[in-house]
Amino acid sequence: MSTQRTDVPASEQDVPVRAAGATDGLATGNGPDDGRMTLAQWVRLGVVGALLVWLTAATGVYGLIMVLGIVVMIALHELGHFVMAKRAGMKVTEFFLGFGPRIWSVRRGETEYGLKLIPAGAYVKIIGMHDIEEVDPADEPRTYRQQPFWQRFGVAVAGSTVHFLLAIGLIFVLLAGVGLPGGEIVQSEADWRVGSITEDSAAARAGLQEDDDIVAIDGEEVGTFDDLRAVVGPSPGEDVVLTVDRDGERMEVPVTLGRNPDDASLGFLGVGAGVRPDDRLSPIEAVPASVDQFGAVAVESLKGLGKIFTPDGISSYSRQVRDARDEPAAQPSDPRADAVVADEEDPNETRLLSLLGVFRIGVDAGEAGGAASLMLLFVFINVFIGLFNLVPLLPFDGGHVTIAIYEKVQEWRRREGRRYLADVAKLIPMTYAVVVVLGLIFVSSLYLDLVNPAQVN
């Protein structure tokens, strides 16, 4: 990062950074300040209302819930920036939901609040976000660039913090109000139970039941379902003893393994894997468990991001886009089938979803599992967006955080009592490159979701 240092005291310097979510000059005061609407704005509002009615008729109530949920989520993200900026004494001139033509706005004090036609996001405008923005000298002390480190840092991280708090709140509701398998969102491979039993199979003849926990086979522990497949597969027709945990009671169950109907050389027990029974926690138990499960979801999300943005992940995604019209609709493979088969690539493993893809999955999840499934989906959405937004590159929030931290470290290192400024103008080419990459991801993921939609089981 190229930097420059000046001899102007920190309290008088401009800090050329722009807060995440803020948009420069996207809105101009072309409507009444008292909230009255023009005929054109009434027409735009009617268009939005008609689209929502059509959406509900076409996709059902869960389609409407998905759209409203995403809009509210984005609005709360921007509200986080807005509140922190106001608390820091920064001048916020605009807070709008949506982009494009204005539907309605009203001015309260120094801030204009309103709605725009395209519900694809939200933004706040804080003055003085970078060094080339012209600001009235009288307002200069209230610019973002003039504020101390912790205030700028607080504004930059506020959006992601809101997403994380939303996720924790939703997890709490799921744990304390709904119940989740084993009281956990993220299930480990060792958490499986017998979920189904094939008719007239070895498992059925031995009297196995759903929710049984198969602990071992002939004394050999089977922690995961893959472990069970690995033991059963090479042993067709053999007599084995299963150690089964049923409602907390251990028992030994003798079984004569069958043969796989698709390959007689492989053993076959006849069970399918399921998850543990739902467990609802008390509110007191749910508080620390919510934080713990948030951490587990965050770790899984980081792993997913890591898989996507690796050479293999990028190559896999490129093939998906290239072959989208030649492949059947992508469906997750079932890792819990009772057979030993060659591993196949999961077509959704490195799949990037557009808003359209997320919307479709949300509708399917709502229809299959109701409100609880939608809440679970929004947990993952909030955690993913919160983490993705902290990528340490402009124009992400994480880029502004990185700049603020870099400048502060340089100030501590030099101990000269002067503000150390990062020359953000020299980061513009990299920022443009990031924007281009984001544009390519947006277009390609939308194309993929249009011609080869991702589906859920």
Short mmCIF file of C-alpha atoms in Angstrom, two decimals:
data_model
loop_
_atom_site.label_atom_id
_atom_site.label_comp_id
_atom_site.label_asym_id
_atom_site.label_seq_id
_atom_site.Cartn_x
_atom_site.Cartn_y
_atom_site.Cartn_z
CA MET A 1 0.00 0.00 0.00
CA SER A 2 1.48 3.34 -0.99
CA THR A 3 1.28 5.95 1.73
CA GLN A 4 2.10 9.57 2.36
CA ARG A 5 2.63 11.56 5.54
CA THR A 6 1.96 15.26 6.05
CA ASP A 7 2.85 17.71 8.78
CA VAL A 8 -0.75 18.75 9.43
CA PRO A 9 -1.96 17.79 12.93
CA ALA A 10 -4.31 14.82 13.03
CA SER A 11 -7.23 16.97 14.10
CA GLU A 12 -6.94 19.05 10.91
CA GLN A 13 -6.27 16.31 8.37
CA ASP A 14 -8.48 14.73 5.78
CA VAL A 15 -8.61 10.95 5.83
CA PRO A 16 -9.40 9.72 2.29
CA VAL A 17 -11.55 6.71 3.04
CA ARG A 18 -15.19 5.90 2.26
CA ALA A 19 -17.49 3.99 4.56
CA ALA A 20 -18.99 0.74 3.37
CA GLY A 21 -22.50 1.11 2.09
CA ALA A 22 -22.17 4.86 1.56
CA THR A 23 -22.83 6.08 -1.96
CA ASP A 24 -21.56 9.38 -3.27
CA GLY A 25 -24.10 11.55 -4.98
CA LEU A 26 -26.63 8.87 -5.86
CA ALA A 27 -29.48 11.06 -4.70
CA THR A 28 -30.23 14.71 -5.26
CA GLY A 29 -32.96 16.67 -3.61
CA ASN A 30 -35.53 16.54 -6.41
CA GLY A 31 -38.60 15.93 -4.26
CA PRO A 32 -40.54 17.87 -1.65
CA ASP A 33 -38.81 18.05 1.72
CA ASP A 34 -42.10 17.61 3.59
CA GLY A 35 -42.73 14.06 2.32
CA ARG A 36 -45.43 14.92 -0.22
CA MET A 37 -45.33 12.76 -3.34
CA THR A 38 -45.67 13.78 -6.96
CA LEU A 39 -47.86 11.95 -9.47
CA ALA A 40 -44.80 10.24 -10.97
CA GLN A 41 -43.78 9.00 -7.55
CA TRP A 42 -47.26 7.61 -6.87
CA VAL A 43 -47.00 5.74 -10.18
CA ARG A 44 -43.63 4.27 -9.14
CA LEU A 45 -45.07 3.20 -5.80
CA GLY A 46 -47.95 1.56 -7.65
CA VAL A 47 -45.48 -0.33 -9.84
CA VAL A 48 -43.65 -1.66 -6.77
CA GLY A 49 -46.93 -2.67 -5.15
CA ALA A 50 -48.11 -4.43 -8.30
CA LEU A 51 -44.81 -6.32 -8.54
CA LEU A 52 -45.14 -7.50 -4.94
CA VAL A 53 -48.70 -8.69 -5.59
CA TRP A 54 -47.55 -10.53 -8.72
CA LEU A 55 -44.60 -12.05 -6.84
CA THR A 56 -46.88 -13.34 -4.09
CA ALA A 57 -49.30 -14.80 -6.64
CA ALA A 58 -46.46 -16.46 -8.57
CA THR A 59 -44.33 -17.81 -5.71
CA GLY A 60 -46.60 -17.81 -2.69
CA VAL A 61 -46.18 -16.13 0.64
CA TYR A 62 -42.64 -17.45 1.06
CA GLY A 63 -41.53 -15.54 -2.03
CA LEU A 64 -42.84 -12.32 -0.50
CA ILE A 65 -41.20 -13.16 2.83
CA MET A 66 -37.85 -13.74 1.10
CA VAL A 67 -37.95 -10.39 -0.71
CA LEU A 68 -39.04 -8.46 2.37
CA GLY A 69 -36.52 -10.32 4.53
CA ILE A 70 -33.62 -9.45 2.23
CA VAL A 71 -34.70 -5.80 1.98
CA VAL A 72 -35.02 -5.51 5.78
CA MET A 73 -31.66 -7.21 6.26
CA ILE A 74 -29.90 -4.78 3.92
CA ALA A 75 -31.72 -1.82 5.47
CA LEU A 76 -30.54 -2.86 8.94
CA HIS A 77 -26.98 -3.16 7.61
CA GLU A 78 -27.10 0.46 6.47
CA LEU A 79 -28.87 1.49 9.68
CA GLY A 80 -25.82 0.22 11.54
CA HIS A 81 -23.57 2.59 9.57
CA PHE A 82 -26.10 5.39 10.01
CA VAL A 83 -26.39 5.05 13.79
CA MET A 84 -22.64 4.84 14.32
CA ALA A 85 -22.02 7.86 12.08
CA LYS A 86 -24.64 9.90 13.94
CA ARG A 87 -23.19 8.86 17.31
CA ALA A 88 -19.78 10.03 16.12
CA GLY A 89 -21.17 13.43 15.12
CA MET A 90 -20.66 12.86 11.39
CA LYS A 91 -23.02 14.61 8.99
CA VAL A 92 -25.28 12.11 7.24
CA THR A 93 -27.20 13.73 4.39
CA GLU A 94 -29.12 10.76 2.96
CA PHE A 95 -30.59 7.41 4.01
CA PHE A 96 -32.42 5.63 1.20
CA LEU A 97 -33.86 2.18 0.69
CA GLY A 98 -33.43 1.05 -2.91
CA PHE A 99 -31.77 2.59 -5.94
CA GLY A 100 -32.87 4.32 -9.11
CA PRO A 101 -35.78 6.79 -9.42
CA ARG A 102 -37.10 8.24 -6.19
CA ILE A 103 -40.51 7.09 -4.93
CA TRP A 104 -40.76 9.12 -1.74
CA SER A 105 -38.53 11.16 0.52
CA VAL A 106 -38.75 13.49 3.47
CA ARG A 107 -36.14 15.67 5.12
CA ARG A 108 -35.75 15.60 8.88
CA GLY A 109 -33.06 17.94 10.08
CA GLU A 110 -29.95 17.55 7.93
CA THR A 111 -30.85 14.07 6.65
CA GLU A 112 -33.15 13.09 3.79
CA TYR A 113 -34.91 9.73 4.23
CA GLY A 114 -36.68 7.96 1.41
CA LEU A 115 -37.51 5.05 -0.88
CA LYS A 116 -36.35 4.38 -4.42
CA LEU A 117 -37.78 2.20 -7.15
CA ILE A 118 -35.34 -0.75 -7.30
CA PRO A 119 -35.30 -2.70 -4.00
CA ALA A 120 -31.76 -3.99 -4.57
CA GLY A 121 -30.14 -2.50 -1.51
CA ALA A 122 -29.86 0.61 0.61
CA TYR A 123 -27.30 3.29 1.29
CA VAL A 124 -26.33 6.14 3.58
CA LYS A 125 -24.35 9.17 2.48
CA ILE A 126 -21.81 10.52 4.94
CA ILE A 127 -20.00 13.65 3.86
CA GLY A 128 -16.24 13.72 3.35
CA MET A 129 -15.70 10.03 2.72
CA HIS A 130 -12.57 10.60 0.62
CA ASP A 131 -10.03 13.31 -0.04
CA ILE A 132 -11.35 14.41 -3.44
CA GLU A 133 -14.90 15.12 -2.24
CA GLU A 134 -15.59 18.84 -1.96
CA VAL A 135 -17.22 19.77 1.32
CA ASP A 136 -18.40 23.09 2.71
CA PRO A 137 -15.54 24.28 4.97
CA ALA A 138 -18.08 24.79 7.74
CA ASP A 139 -18.92 21.05 7.60
CA GLU A 140 -15.32 19.83 7.43
CA PRO A 141 -15.06 19.03 11.17
CA ARG A 142 -18.05 16.67 10.78
CA THR A 143 -16.70 14.70 7.81
CA TYR A 144 -15.88 11.03 8.11
CA ARG A 145 -12.26 11.74 7.21
CA GLN A 146 -11.77 14.03 10.19
CA GLN A 147 -12.89 11.58 12.87
CA PRO A 148 -10.63 9.62 15.23
CA PHE A 149 -9.66 6.05 14.48
CA TRP A 150 -12.20 4.30 16.70
CA GLN A 151 -15.12 6.30 15.32
CA ARG A 152 -14.16 5.54 11.72
CA PHE A 153 -13.53 1.92 12.65
CA GLY A 154 -16.93 1.72 14.34
CA VAL A 155 -18.74 3.05 11.27
CA ALA A 156 -16.91 0.64 8.96
CA VAL A 157 -17.62 -2.52 10.96
CA ALA A 158 -21.19 -1.61 11.94
CA GLY A 159 -22.80 -3.27 8.91
CA SER A 160 -21.21 -6.66 9.47
CA THR A 161 -21.84 -6.38 13.21
CA VAL A 162 -25.57 -6.00 12.49
CA HIS A 163 -25.51 -9.15 10.34
CA PHE A 164 -23.79 -11.09 13.10
CA LEU A 165 -26.27 -9.89 15.74
CA LEU A 166 -29.17 -10.82 13.47
CA ALA A 167 -27.70 -14.29 13.02
CA ILE A 168 -27.24 -14.79 16.78
CA GLY A 169 -30.80 -13.60 17.43
CA LEU A 170 -32.23 -16.00 14.85
CA ILE A 171 -30.16 -18.86 16.27
CA PHE A 172 -31.52 -18.09 19.75
CA VAL A 173 -35.10 -18.26 18.45
CA LEU A 174 -34.37 -21.55 16.70
CA LEU A 175 -32.75 -23.10 19.76
CA ALA A 176 -35.15 -21.86 22.42
CA GLY A 177 -38.38 -21.50 20.48
CA VAL A 178 -38.30 -24.12 17.73
CA GLY A 179 -35.72 -26.76 18.53
CA LEU A 180 -32.96 -28.15 16.34
CA PRO A 181 -31.51 -31.65 15.90
CA GLY A 182 -29.32 -32.18 18.93
CA GLY A 183 -29.64 -28.49 19.79
CA GLU A 184 -27.13 -27.62 17.07
CA ILE A 185 -27.18 -25.89 13.69
CA VAL A 186 -23.93 -27.32 12.40
CA GLN A 187 -24.06 -31.09 12.61
CA SER A 188 -20.83 -33.07 12.64
CA GLU A 189 -20.51 -36.27 10.64
CA ALA A 190 -20.58 -38.22 13.89
CA ASP A 191 -24.04 -36.87 14.79
CA TRP A 192 -25.94 -39.16 12.42
CA ARG A 193 -28.68 -41.56 13.50
CA VAL A 194 -30.67 -44.22 11.64
CA GLY A 195 -33.06 -42.13 9.60
CA SER A 196 -34.71 -44.79 7.46
CA ILE A 197 -34.78 -48.58 7.12
CA THR A 198 -35.10 -50.41 3.81
CA GLU A 199 -37.95 -52.90 3.66
CA ASP A 200 -36.98 -56.58 3.98
CA SER A 201 -33.34 -55.65 4.60
CA ALA A 202 -30.88 -56.98 7.16
CA ALA A 203 -31.60 -53.98 9.39
CA ALA A 204 -35.36 -54.55 9.19
CA ARG A 205 -35.02 -58.26 10.03
CA ALA A 206 -32.75 -57.44 12.99
CA GLY A 207 -35.34 -55.05 14.41
CA LEU A 208 -33.39 -51.80 14.06
CA GLN A 209 -35.49 -48.66 14.51
CA GLU A 210 -35.32 -45.07 13.34
CA ASP A 211 -33.24 -42.83 15.64
CA ASP A 212 -31.07 -45.79 16.70
CA ASP A 213 -27.42 -44.84 17.09
CA ILE A 214 -25.11 -47.54 15.65
CA VAL A 215 -22.01 -47.18 17.78
CA ALA A 216 -19.89 -50.13 16.59
CA ILE A 217 -19.83 -53.23 14.38
CA ASP A 218 -18.06 -56.27 15.85
CA GLY A 219 -16.45 -53.94 18.37
CA GLU A 220 -15.11 -51.59 15.68
CA GLU A 221 -16.36 -48.05 16.26
CA VAL A 222 -18.33 -46.44 13.44
CA GLY A 223 -18.29 -42.73 14.23
CA THR A 224 -19.58 -41.58 10.85
CA PHE A 225 -21.90 -43.04 8.26
CA ASP A 226 -18.92 -43.44 5.94
CA ASP A 227 -17.30 -45.59 8.62
CA LEU A 228 -20.36 -47.86 8.60
CA ARG A 229 -20.28 -48.13 4.81
CA ALA A 230 -16.58 -48.96 4.90
CA VAL A 231 -17.17 -51.84 7.35
CA VAL A 232 -20.36 -53.17 5.75
CA GLY A 233 -19.25 -52.94 2.12
CA PRO A 234 -16.56 -55.67 2.11
CA SER A 235 -18.69 -58.11 4.17
CA PRO A 236 -21.69 -59.35 2.14
CA GLY A 237 -23.52 -62.26 3.79
CA GLU A 238 -21.42 -62.18 6.97
CA ASP A 239 -22.77 -62.35 10.52
CA VAL A 240 -21.87 -59.29 12.58
CA VAL A 241 -22.90 -57.82 15.94
CA LEU A 242 -24.04 -54.20 16.05
CA THR A 243 -23.63 -52.11 19.19
CA VAL A 244 -26.71 -49.90 19.22
CA ASP A 245 -27.65 -47.02 21.50
CA ARG A 246 -31.44 -46.71 21.75
CA ASP A 247 -32.82 -43.99 24.02
CA GLY A 248 -29.66 -44.08 26.14
CA GLU A 249 -29.59 -47.87 26.50
CA ARG A 250 -26.78 -49.89 24.88
CA MET A 251 -27.64 -53.25 23.30
CA GLU A 252 -25.96 -55.84 21.14
CA VAL A 253 -27.88 -56.72 17.94
CA PRO A 254 -26.75 -59.72 15.81
CA VAL A 255 -27.24 -59.14 12.09
CA THR A 256 -26.59 -61.14 8.92
CA LEU A 257 -25.60 -58.59 6.29
CA GLY A 258 -27.33 -58.72 2.94
CA ARG A 259 -26.01 -57.94 -0.52
CA ASN A 260 -26.25 -54.59 -2.23
CA PRO A 261 -29.04 -54.74 -4.84
CA ASP A 262 -26.87 -52.78 -7.29
CA ASP A 263 -23.66 -54.74 -6.69
CA ALA A 264 -23.87 -58.20 -5.12
CA SER A 265 -20.18 -58.07 -4.19
CA LEU A 266 -20.92 -55.40 -1.60
CA GLY A 267 -22.53 -55.82 1.79
CA PHE A 268 -25.82 -54.11 2.56
CA LEU A 269 -27.32 -53.28 5.96
CA GLY A 270 -30.33 -51.33 4.74
CA VAL A 271 -30.24 -48.12 6.77
CA GLY A 272 -30.21 -44.50 5.68
CA ALA A 273 -28.64 -41.78 7.78
CA GLY A 274 -30.72 -39.14 9.54
CA VAL A 275 -30.09 -36.43 12.06
CA ARG A 276 -30.60 -36.47 15.80
CA PRO A 277 -34.07 -35.67 17.20
CA ASP A 278 -34.97 -32.03 17.72
CA ASP A 279 -33.88 -30.65 21.05
CA ARG A 280 -35.26 -27.34 22.38
CA LEU A 281 -33.08 -25.54 24.91
CA SER A 282 -34.19 -23.34 27.78
CA PRO A 283 -33.67 -19.59 27.22
CA ILE A 284 -30.78 -19.60 29.69
CA GLU A 285 -29.08 -22.52 27.92
CA ALA A 286 -29.80 -20.97 24.53
CA VAL A 287 -27.81 -17.76 25.19
CA PRO A 288 -24.29 -19.30 25.28
CA ALA A 289 -25.35 -21.98 22.80
CA SER A 290 -26.39 -19.28 20.30
CA VAL A 291 -22.94 -17.70 20.44
CA ASP A 292 -21.29 -21.12 20.17
CA GLN A 293 -23.41 -22.10 17.16
CA PHE A 294 -22.78 -18.73 15.54
CA GLY A 295 -19.07 -19.50 15.77
CA ALA A 296 -19.62 -22.92 14.20
CA VAL A 297 -21.60 -21.39 11.32
CA ALA A 298 -18.92 -18.73 10.84
CA VAL A 299 -16.21 -21.38 10.62
CA GLU A 300 -18.20 -23.35 8.04
CA SER A 301 -18.84 -20.16 6.05
CA LEU A 302 -15.12 -19.31 6.05
CA LYS A 303 -14.35 -22.84 4.85
CA GLY A 304 -16.90 -22.38 2.06
CA LEU A 305 -15.34 -19.08 1.01
CA GLY A 306 -11.94 -20.71 1.08
CA LYS A 307 -13.12 -23.51 -1.21
CA ILE A 308 -14.68 -21.09 -3.68
CA PHE A 309 -11.73 -18.74 -4.02
CA THR A 310 -9.05 -21.35 -4.62
CA PRO A 311 -7.71 -22.44 -8.02
CA ASP A 312 -9.78 -25.63 -7.84
CA GLY A 313 -12.89 -23.76 -6.73
CA ILE A 314 -12.55 -21.14 -9.45
CA SER A 315 -11.94 -23.86 -12.05
CA SER A 316 -14.99 -25.81 -10.86
CA TYR A 317 -17.19 -22.72 -10.96
CA SER A 318 -15.94 -21.83 -14.44
CA ARG A 319 -16.88 -25.32 -15.67
CA GLN A 320 -20.33 -24.96 -14.14
CA VAL A 321 -20.91 -21.71 -16.02
CA ARG A 322 -19.44 -23.06 -19.25
CA ASP A 323 -21.48 -26.28 -19.19
CA ALA A 324 -24.64 -24.83 -17.64
CA ARG A 325 -26.84 -25.47 -20.69
CA ASP A 326 -25.50 -29.00 -21.18
CA GLU A 327 -25.97 -30.22 -17.62
CA PRO A 328 -29.20 -31.23 -15.85
CA ALA A 329 -30.44 -29.05 -13.02
CA ALA A 330 -27.84 -29.16 -10.28
CA GLN A 331 -28.87 -31.21 -7.26
CA PRO A 332 -26.81 -32.04 -4.21
CA SER A 333 -25.53 -35.58 -4.12
CA ASP A 334 -26.74 -37.73 -1.25
CA PRO A 335 -23.76 -38.72 0.91
CA ARG A 336 -25.99 -40.92 3.08
CA ALA A 337 -26.95 -43.63 0.60
CA ASP A 338 -26.33 -47.13 1.98
CA ALA A 339 -23.78 -48.28 -0.58
CA VAL A 340 -20.08 -48.02 -1.21
CA VAL A 341 -19.77 -46.02 -4.40
CA ALA A 342 -17.12 -43.95 -6.04
CA ASP A 343 -17.12 -40.35 -4.86
CA GLU A 344 -18.73 -38.00 -7.33
CA GLU A 345 -18.22 -34.25 -7.48
CA ASP A 346 -21.04 -32.38 -5.82
CA PRO A 347 -22.14 -29.88 -8.44
CA ASN A 348 -23.18 -27.43 -5.74
CA GLU A 349 -20.04 -27.71 -3.63
CA THR A 350 -18.41 -24.59 -5.10
CA ARG A 351 -21.62 -23.07 -6.39
CA LEU A 352 -22.06 -19.31 -6.08
CA LEU A 353 -25.67 -18.24 -5.86
CA SER A 354 -27.13 -15.01 -7.17
CA LEU A 355 -29.98 -13.26 -5.39
CA LEU A 356 -32.29 -15.19 -7.70
CA GLY A 357 -30.76 -18.48 -6.56
CA VAL A 358 -31.04 -17.53 -2.89
CA PHE A 359 -34.64 -16.47 -3.48
CA ARG A 360 -35.54 -19.80 -5.10
CA ILE A 361 -33.88 -21.83 -2.36
CA GLY A 362 -35.69 -19.74 0.24
CA VAL A 363 -39.06 -20.40 -1.38
CA ASP A 364 -38.32 -24.14 -1.59
CA ALA A 365 -37.06 -24.22 2.00
CA GLY A 366 -40.14 -22.38 3.25
CA GLU A 367 -42.52 -24.70 1.44
CA ALA A 368 -40.66 -27.77 2.73
CA GLY A 369 -39.94 -26.73 6.32
CA GLY A 370 -41.91 -23.58 7.04
CA ALA A 371 -40.72 -20.57 9.00
CA ALA A 372 -37.98 -22.49 10.84
CA SER A 373 -36.28 -23.40 7.55
CA LEU A 374 -36.40 -19.77 6.41
CA MET A 375 -34.89 -18.59 9.70
CA LEU A 376 -32.13 -21.16 9.34
CA LEU A 377 -31.45 -19.94 5.79
CA PHE A 378 -31.26 -16.32 6.97
CA VAL A 379 -28.77 -17.35 9.65
CA PHE A 380 -26.40 -18.58 6.95
CA ILE A 381 -27.11 -15.58 4.69
CA ASN A 382 -26.35 -13.08 7.46
CA VAL A 383 -23.16 -14.82 8.55
CA PHE A 384 -21.92 -15.17 4.97
CA ILE A 385 -22.64 -11.54 4.03
CA GLY A 386 -21.15 -10.27 7.28
CA LEU A 387 -17.91 -12.17 6.68
CA PHE A 388 -17.76 -11.46 2.95
CA ASN A 389 -18.21 -7.75 3.64
CA LEU A 390 -15.04 -7.83 5.77
CA VAL A 391 -12.80 -8.86 2.88
CA PRO A 392 -9.84 -6.46 3.36
CA LEU A 393 -10.17 -4.79 -0.03
CA LEU A 394 -12.04 -1.72 -1.21
CA PRO A 395 -14.95 -1.23 -1.78
CA PHE A 396 -15.83 -3.71 1.00
CA ASP A 397 -16.17 -2.56 4.59
CA GLY A 398 -13.06 -4.59 5.32
CA GLY A 399 -11.07 -2.37 2.98
CA HIS A 400 -11.89 0.70 5.06
CA VAL A 401 -11.11 -1.21 8.25
CA THR A 402 -7.74 -2.25 6.83
CA ILE A 403 -6.87 1.32 5.85
CA ALA A 404 -7.81 2.68 9.27
CA ILE A 405 -5.76 0.01 11.05
CA TYR A 406 -2.78 0.49 8.73
CA GLU A 407 -2.75 4.22 9.38
CA LYS A 408 -3.01 3.73 13.13
CA VAL A 409 -0.16 1.23 13.16
CA GLN A 410 2.02 3.64 11.22
CA GLU A 411 1.20 6.41 13.70
CA TRP A 412 2.22 4.19 16.61
CA ARG A 413 5.38 3.07 14.83
CA ARG A 414 6.56 6.59 13.95
CA ARG A 415 5.56 8.23 17.25
CA GLU A 416 5.63 11.69 15.65
CA GLY A 417 2.23 12.84 16.87
CA ARG A 418 0.94 13.35 13.33
CA ARG A 419 -1.69 11.53 11.33
CA TYR A 420 -0.22 9.03 8.90
CA LEU A 421 -2.36 8.95 5.73
CA ALA A 422 -2.71 6.10 3.31
CA ASP A 423 -2.76 7.40 -0.26
CA VAL A 424 -6.11 5.85 -1.12
CA ALA A 425 -6.08 7.35 -4.62
CA LYS A 426 -3.37 4.84 -5.52
CA LEU A 427 -5.70 2.02 -4.53
CA ILE A 428 -8.29 3.02 -7.14
CA PRO A 429 -7.00 0.63 -9.88
CA MET A 430 -7.23 -2.32 -7.48
CA THR A 431 -10.67 -1.18 -6.37
CA TYR A 432 -11.83 -1.06 -9.99
CA ALA A 433 -10.47 -4.58 -10.49
CA VAL A 434 -12.42 -5.82 -7.45
CA VAL A 435 -15.58 -4.17 -8.79
CA VAL A 436 -15.06 -5.85 -12.17
CA VAL A 437 -14.65 -9.25 -10.48
CA LEU A 438 -17.80 -8.68 -8.46
CA GLY A 439 -19.62 -7.72 -11.65
CA LEU A 440 -18.48 -10.93 -13.35
CA ILE A 441 -19.61 -12.99 -10.35
CA PHE A 442 -22.99 -11.25 -10.36
CA VAL A 443 -23.58 -11.83 -14.08
CA SER A 444 -22.25 -15.41 -14.17
CA SER A 445 -24.11 -16.54 -11.05
CA LEU A 446 -27.34 -15.03 -12.35
CA TYR A 447 -26.84 -16.79 -15.69
CA LEU A 448 -26.15 -20.07 -13.91
CA ASP A 449 -29.25 -19.73 -11.74
CA LEU A 450 -31.37 -18.96 -14.81
CA VAL A 451 -30.28 -21.87 -17.01
CA ASN A 452 -29.28 -24.47 -14.38
CA PRO A 453 -30.95 -23.65 -11.07
CA ALA A 454 -29.55 -25.05 -7.85
CA GLN A 455 -32.03 -27.16 -5.94
CA VAL A 456 -32.34 -28.45 -2.41
CA ASN A 457 -33.37 -31.90 -1.22
#
